[in-house]
C-alpha positions in Angstrom: 9.7 46.1 -24.9 12.6 43.6 -24.9 11.3 43.4 -21.3 8.2 42.6 -21.5 9.3 39.6 -24.6 12.0 38.6 -21.7 9.2 38.5 -18.8 6.7 36.5 -21.6 9.2 33.9 -22.1 10.0 33.2 -18.3 6.6 32.7 -17.3 6.4 30.3 -20.3 9.6 28.4 -19.4 8.5 28.1 -15.6 4.8 26.5 -16.8 6.6 24.5 -18.8 9.2 23.2 -16.3 6.0 23.1 -13.8 4.0 21.1 -16.0 7.1 18.7 -16.3 7.6 18.3 -12.9 4.1 17.6 -12.2 4.0 15.1 -15.5 2.2 11.8 -14.6 2.9 8.8 -16.4 0.8 5.9 -16.7 1.7 2.4 -18.4 0.6 -1.0 -18.8 2.5 -4.2 -17.5 -0.4 -7.1 -17.5 -3.1 -6.4 -19.9 -5.9 -8.8 -19.5 -3.7 -12.1 -18.5 -6.1 -15.1 -18.7 -5.2 -17.7 -15.4 -6.3 -21.1 -15.2 -7.2 -23.6 -12.4 -4.5 -23.7 -9.7 -4.8 -27.6 -8.6 -3.9 -28.4 -12.9 -0.3 -28.1 -14.8 0.3 -26.6 -17.4 0.0 -29.7 -19.1 -3.3 -30.5 -17.9 -4.9 -27.5 -19.5 -2.2 -26.9 -23.0 -5.7 -27.2 -24.8 -7.3 -24.5 -23.5 -4.1 -22.0 -23.1 -4.0 -19.2 -25.2 -0.5 -17.5 -26.2 0.8 -14.7 -24.1 2.2 -11.5 -25.6 5.6 -11.5 -26.3 7.9 -11.1 -23.3 5.1 -12.8 -20.8 5.9 -16.1 -19.2 3.2 -18.6 -17.1 5.1 -20.4 -14.5 2.0 -22.2 -14.0 -1.3 -21.7 -13.9 -1.5 -19.6 -11.7 1.7 -17.4 -12.2 2.4 -15.2 -14.9 5.6 -13.0 -15.1 7.2 -10.4 -17.0 10.4 -8.3 -17.1 10.2 -4.3 -16.7 11.9 -2.9 -19.1 14.5 0.4 -18.7 11.9 2.7 -19.6 9.7 1.7 -17.2 11.9 1.6 -14.5 13.4 5.0 -14.8 9.7 5.9 -14.5 9.6 4.4 -11.2 10.3 7.0 -8.7 8.3 10.0 -6.7 5.2 9.0 -6.7 4.1 5.1 -7.6 0.7 3.9 -7.7 -0.2 0.4 -8.7 -3.2 -0.8 -9.6 -4.5 -4.0 -10.0 -7.8 -4.7 -12.4 -9.2 -8.3 -11.7 -12.4 -10.1 -13.9 -13.8 -13.1 -13.6 -13.5 -15.8 -15.9 -14.5 -19.4 -14.5 -13.9 -19.0 -10.9 -16.5 -17.3 -8.7 -15.3 -17.4 -5.5 -12.9 -15.3 -3.4 -9.4 -16.2 -3.8 -5.9 -14.6 -2.6 -4.0 -12.4 -5.4 -0.6 -11.7 -5.2 1.7 -9.0 -7.0 5.6 -9.8 -6.6 9.1 -8.1 -7.9 11.6 -10.5 -8.3 15.6 -9.9 -9.2 16.7 -12.0 -11.3 20.7 -12.1 -11.9 21.6 -10.3 -15.2 22.5 -12.8 -18.2 20.9 -15.4 -16.0 20.1 -18.9 -18.3 16.6 -19.4 -16.1 14.2 -16.4 -15.2 13.7 -18.0 -11.7 17.2 -19.0 -10.7 17.9 -21.3 -7.5 18.4 -18.5 -4.9 16.1 -15.6 -7.0 15.7 -12.8 -4.4 11.7 -11.8 -4.4 9.4 -9.6 -2.1 5.7 -9.1 -2.3 4.7 -5.7 -2.8 0.7 -6.4 -2.7 -2.0 -8.6 -1.8 -5.8 -8.7 -2.0 -8.4 -10.6 -1.9 -11.1 -11.3 -5.2 -14.8 -10.8 -4.5 -17.6 -13.5 -5.2 -18.2 -12.4 -9.3 -20.6 -13.8 -11.7 -18.9 -13.1 -15.1 -22.1 -12.4 -16.9 -22.8 -9.5 -14.2 -21.9 -6.3 -14.3 -19.7 -4.7 -12.8 -17.2 -7.4 -14.9 -14.0 -6.4 -12.9 -12.8 -4.9 -9.5 -10.0 -2.6 -9.2 -6.9 -2.2 -6.4 -5.2 0.5 -5.9 -1.7 0.4 -3.2 0.5 3.5 -3.3 4.2 2.2 -3.0 6.2 5.0 -3.2 8.6 3.6 -0.8 9.4 1.1 -3.6 11.3 3.6 -5.7 14.1 3.3 -3.5 14.3 -0.4 -5.2 14.0 0.6 -8.3 15.8 3.1 -8.7 19.2 1.0 -6.8 22.0 1.4 -8.9 23.9 -1.6 -7.5 20.7 -3.6 -8.2 20.0 -2.0 -11.4 23.4 -2.9 -12.5 23.3 -6.6 -11.2 19.8 -7.6 -11.9 16.8 -7.8 -14.0 13.6 -6.5 -12.5 10.5 -8.9 -12.9 6.7 -8.3 -12.2 4.8 -11.0 -10.7 1.2 -12.1 -10.9 -0.6 -14.5 -8.9 -4.2 -15.4 -9.0 -4.7 -19.2 -7.5 -8.3 -19.9 -9.0 -10.4 -22.9 -9.1 -13.4 -23.2 -11.1 -15.3 -26.1 -9.6 -18.3 -24.2 -8.2 -18.7 -22.2 -10.8 -19.3 -25.5 -13.4 -22.3 -25.6 -11.2 -23.1 -22.1 -10.4 -21.9 -20.1 -14.1 -23.8 -20.4 -17.1 -21.3 -21.8 -19.7 -18.5 -22.7 -17.4 -19.2 -26.2 -16.7 -15.7 -28.4 -17.9 -13.6 -25.1 -18.5 -10.6 -24.4 -16.4 -10.0 -20.6 -16.9 -10.5 -18.6 -13.6 -10.0 -15.0 -14.0 -8.2 -12.1 -16.1 -5.8 -10.0 -14.7 -4.1 -6.6 -15.4 -1.5 -4.5 -13.6 -0.5 -0.7 -14.0 2.0 1.7 -12.5 0.9 5.6 -12.5 3.8 7.7 -11.3 5.1 11.1 -11.0 8.7 10.9 -11.9 10.8 12.8 -9.1 12.4 15.7 -11.4 16.2 14.6 -12.1 16.4 11.9 -10.0 19.6 10.0 -10.2 20.3 6.0 -9.4 20.2 6.3 -5.3 23.8 4.5 -3.7 22.8 4.4 -0.3 19.7 2.2 0.1 20.2 -0.9 2.6 17.5 -3.9 0.8 17.1 -7.2 2.9 13.9 -9.6 1.7 13.4 -11.5 4.4 9.9 -13.6 3.9 8.3 -14.0 0.7 4.5 -15.4 1.4 5.6 -18.0 3.6 3.2 -20.0 5.4 2.9 -19.0 8.9 0.5 -21.7 11.1 1.0 -23.3 14.3 0.6 -26.9 13.1 3.2 -27.4 10.1 7.0 -27.7 10.9 8.5 -25.2 9.6 6.0 -22.5 9.2 6.3 -21.7 13.1 9.1 -21.7 15.6 7.5 -24.0 18.0 4.5 -26.5 16.6 1.3 -25.2 18.7 2.4 -21.8 19.1 1.6 -19.0 16.2 5.2 -17.6 16.6 7.5 -17.0 13.7 11.1 -15.2 13.6 13.9 -14.4 11.6 17.2 -12.7 12.2 18.7 -10.4 9.5 22.2 -8.4 9.7 22.0 -4.5 8.5 25.5 -3.8 7.3 26.1 -0.6 7.9 24.4 2.4 9.9 21.4 3.8 8.5 19.9 7.3 8.9 16.4 5.7 8.4 14.6 2.4 8.1 11.3 0.4 7.6 9.7 -3.3 8.3 7.0 -4.0 5.4 4.5 -6.2 6.5 1.7 -8.7 5.1 0.0 -11.3 6.4 -3.8 -12.2 6.1 -5.7 -15.1 7.7 -7.1 -17.6 6.4 -9.3 -20.9 7.0 -13.2 -21.0 6.5 -13.7 -24.0 7.8 -16.0 -23.6 10.7 -14.9 -21.8 13.7 -11.4 -20.9 11.1 -9.2 -18.3 11.5 -10.9 -16.3 8.8 -14.0 -15.4 11.0 -12.1 -14.7 14.0 -9.6 -11.6 14.5 -6.7 -12.2 16.5 -4.2 -9.6 18.0 -0.5 -9.6 15.9 2.2 -8.8 17.9 5.7 -7.7 16.2 8.9 -7.3 17.9 12.7 -6.3 16.6 15.1 -7.8 19.1 12.6 -8.3 22.0 11.2 -5.3 21.9 7.4 -4.4 20.4 7.4 -2.1 17.6 3.6 -3.1 16.1 0.6 -4.6 17.5 -2.8 -5.0 15.0 -5.8 -6.9 14.8 -7.3 -6.9 11.4 -10.3 -6.5 9.9 -13.1 -4.9 11.7 -14.5 -2.3 8.8 -17.8 -2.5 7.0 -17.4 -4.3 3.7 -20.6 -2.9 2.1 -18.6 -0.6 0.2 -17.6 -3.7 -1.7 -20.8 -5.3 -2.1 -21.3 -3.7 -5.6 -18.4 -6.2 -7.2 -19.8 -9.5 -5.5 -22.3 -9.9 -8.3 -22.7 -13.9 -7.7 -24.7 -14.8 -4.4 -22.4 -15.8 -1.3 -22.7 -16.0 2.7 -21.0 -13.0 3.3 -23.6 -10.4 2.0 -27.4 -10.4 3.0 -30.2 -8.7 1.5 -29.9 -5.5 3.1 -27.0 -3.8 3.9 -26.0 -4.5 7.3 -24.6 -1.7 9.7 -20.6 -1.7 11.2 -21.8 -3.3 14.5 -22.7 -6.3 12.0 -18.9 -6.5 10.6 -16.8 -5.2 13.1 -16.5 -8.7 15.4 -15.7 -11.2 12.9 -14.3 -9.9 9.4 -10.6 -10.3 9.0 -10.8 -8.7 5.1 -13.1 -8.0 2.5 -13.7 -9.8 -0.4 -12.9 -7.4 -3.3 -10.7 -5.5 -1.0 -7.0 -5.1 -0.6 -4.7 -6.3 2.1 -3.2 -4.0 3.9 1.0 -3.2 3.5 2.0 -2.2 7.4 4.7 -0.1 7.2 7.1 -0.1 10.6 9.0 3.1 10.7 12.3 2.2 12.4 13.9 5.2 12.4 18.0 5.9 12.4 19.2 2.1 13.3 23.1 1.1 13.8 24.5 -1.6 12.0 24.3 -4.8 13.4 22.1 -8.3 13.9 18.4 -8.2 14.7 15.8 -10.4 15.1 12.5 -10.1 13.8 9.6 -11.8 15.3 5.6 -12.0 15.2 3.4 -13.9 17.1 -0.4 -14.4 17.3 -0.6 -16.2 20.4 -4.2 -16.7 20.5 -4.5 -18.3 17.0 -6.4 -21.8 17.3 -6.6 -23.2 13.6 -9.4 -25.9 14.2 -8.9 -29.0 12.7 -5.6 -28.0 11.4 -6.9 -25.9 8.7 -6.0 -22.5 7.8 -3.0 -19.9 7.2 -1.7 -16.4 7.6 1.0 -15.9 4.9 3.4 -13.5 5.7 5.5 -11.3 3.7 8.5 -9.2 4.9 11.2 -6.8 3.7 13.9 -4.7 5.5 14.7 -1.3 3.6 17.3 1.3 5.2 19.1 4.5 3.9 22.6 5.4 5.0 21.7 8.7 4.1 17.9 10.6 3.5 14.8 9.5 4.5 12.8 6.6 3.2 9.6 8.0 2.9 10.4 11.4 1.7 
């Protein structure tokens, strides 16, 4: 009798443990926060701005930030999915969106002190959207499991507050002429962010990580001093020091090609070459995919989409990205590494930047472990 009872209890406990291990958590960070004309200051649009929820701050008309709580950080381990949702207000064109993680020293007098460390963790392109048509939103999804080693780093958690920043640089001037009810208004987009996680069971804060921010949304173009190593060449490098021997390491890279002028870099696919200490570790040519799956989100007339769907042969030669799609985050696996100095270089030798227009905004960070694996 009691043997059967113990068996039932044991099975119930195993089911409960299994459910706990597999429990999925979703929490909202940004909930339809409203952005404004990126070319105007906060003072310029003060009469239009609606108050943000407590704990949220406008850094500019295009940047909003909030601090992640300890409870939220505790959930950011194991499987981590980042979801961004954008809805149109009075910007109906394709714009860049960015999500940043910013580390602010604890007890700082400012939410953005000089020298603050930050990394870009997601980038996307808005579609051409008419706010009076459905669908009235576009979703973006990023699987970011590798960020758990930052969120769960004991040294970082003890010394820094973690802030999440959403940037949506929009401009309403076309919508003034094309979208009913938008004339004279400076509101551009609504933005939301949530995380869905399946935390690793019984995880503890990690003490074996190396984290080095390198570039965060810096300019990468051959005609601006400081955005290239050599004027006239699209090449940018940085030297960094790995302080300890590592069992596993990787670089996390984001680039996207822009410049919509005639012959602009937005419409010409270029080979990108990435080197570490002079050795090629990656080559890629952005785009080349069909944009038809994003047609549904492009509810405003534009010159990207024709009346009828087009085959891949149409899209492949020229598109670097699709309006309504994510920009790829490229993970460059490096394996075990010795302590020492390393030089990262990215080169796009065929880039022209006709009429000195366009940019390949660049983000990069390094992470490694003194024991274990990054993407376990």
